[in-house]
Amino acid sequence: MIAIEVHLDADTAATMARDVREGLLLERKELSPKYFYDDRGSQLFEQITELDEYSPTRAERAILAERSAEIVAAAGTPRSLVELGSGSAAKTRHLLDSMREAGCLQTYVPVDISEEITHETARLLVEEYPGLAIHGLVCDFEHHLERIPDSDEGRLIAFLGGTIGNLYPEARQEFLARLAGLMRPEDRLLLGTDLVKDSARLEAAYNDADGVTAEFNKNVLRVLNRELGAEFDLDAFEHVARYDEAEARMDIRLRSLADQTVWLEQLDLAIEFAAEEEMRTEISAKFTRERLRDVYGEAGLEMGGWFTDVDGDYALSLARAL
Ligand code: AVJ
């Protein structure tokens, strides 16, 4: 009942090296948020999701706990659930439960970058859902979307957690358009998005009192030190997170505390930072219903369902390909 395909590039490391070099050589230095998530980074993110200041994860869980049945019905009782960035599938069980209750559940397709987690999750789920077929994909879903198994029996493609907010408008548009291109008329996308709210609350969510987000942010430097033989001094940078009202997104950076030169052995590269210079490590876009409708429209998708938590802080929306 379990089949897992691994599509990790032999050159994942080379891709990272290329990516990092490119980002560090920009006039405004930048690193991809992809590289936050080694084991330590994933643990730190788990801690973030439990912070008082950070509500998106709780809000999304509440929506799924309360309205999964409604979501599954609105999605046309799909036979399979495809989940992009499935991880431990913690919130997914609500959807699987509702699909089982509706009598439509056949296949779960977890898509994740971690082979270990995908195997473990699959193992647990076949026990919890007798008869469930699991067809897992281990890959970077941004690059390997086309590997998602096709089906004419209705798929619910879930992309939860608000991760879409990490993409710049251009990449987001390209990603959604590619997804739309893979979707049959009966398929539905279920997308999690954090919503625009009071900027003080947003800034607090990314500047928590315990400094967990600062540690998470700096973790990317640890990853580069390990993976690329870099020599970043974590104490020589500080965490900065501001809400950019014009772009409706959080803008997360590391600010150099001094003039410094950092050597990256495996890139054979020395990078200079001026004191106060900021390097962007992440954006996290916040949406409104109207804005998201437009984003969908531009990608060849049409919004067909909108589910928020009671406070209207977070939304799950359904969309179909036009
Ligand atoms: C996992 C990308 C949704 O953007 O809020 C949390 C990551 N960064 N705190 C987000 C994150 C800093 C998170 N996402």
Coordinates of C-alpha atoms and ligand atoms in Angstrom, one line a residue, residues 36-37 45 48 54 56 160-166 194 205-206 213 216 239 252 282-286, ligand 1:
F36 CA 16.4 27.5 6.9
Y37 CA 15.1 24.0 7.2
F45 CA 10.1 26.5 13.2
I48 CA 7.7 29.2 16.4
Y54 CA 2.7 33.5 16.0
P56 CA -1.0 31.2 11.6
L160 CA -0.8 24.5 3.6
G161 CA 1.1 26.6 6.2
G162 CA 1.2 29.8 4.2
T163 CA 4.4 28.8 2.5
I164 CA 3.1 30.4 -0.8
G165 CA 3.9 33.7 1.0
N166 CA 7.6 33.0 0.7
D194 CA -1.9 34.3 6.2
A205 CA 4.8 37.4 15.2
Y206 CA 8.3 37.7 13.6
T213 CA 12.5 33.6 15.3
F216 CA 15.6 30.5 13.2
H239 CA 17.6 39.6 13.2
I252 CA 13.0 39.4 7.2
E282 CA 12.7 35.7 3.7
I283 CA 9.6 37.5 2.6
S284 CA 6.2 36.4 4.0
A285 CA 3.4 37.8 2.0
K286 CA 0.0 38.6 3.6
Ligands
AVJ1 C1 6.6 28.6 7.1 C2 6.9 30.2 5.5 C3 4.8 30.1 6.6 O1 6.3 32.9 6.6 O2 5.4 32.8 8.5 C4 8.0 32.0 10.5 C5 8.1 30.9 8.1 N1 9.5 32.7 9.2 N2 8.7 32.9 11.2 C6 6.1 32.3 7.7 C7 8.5 31.8 9.3 C8 9.6 33.3 10.4 C9 6.6 30.9 7.9 N3 6.2 30.0 6.8

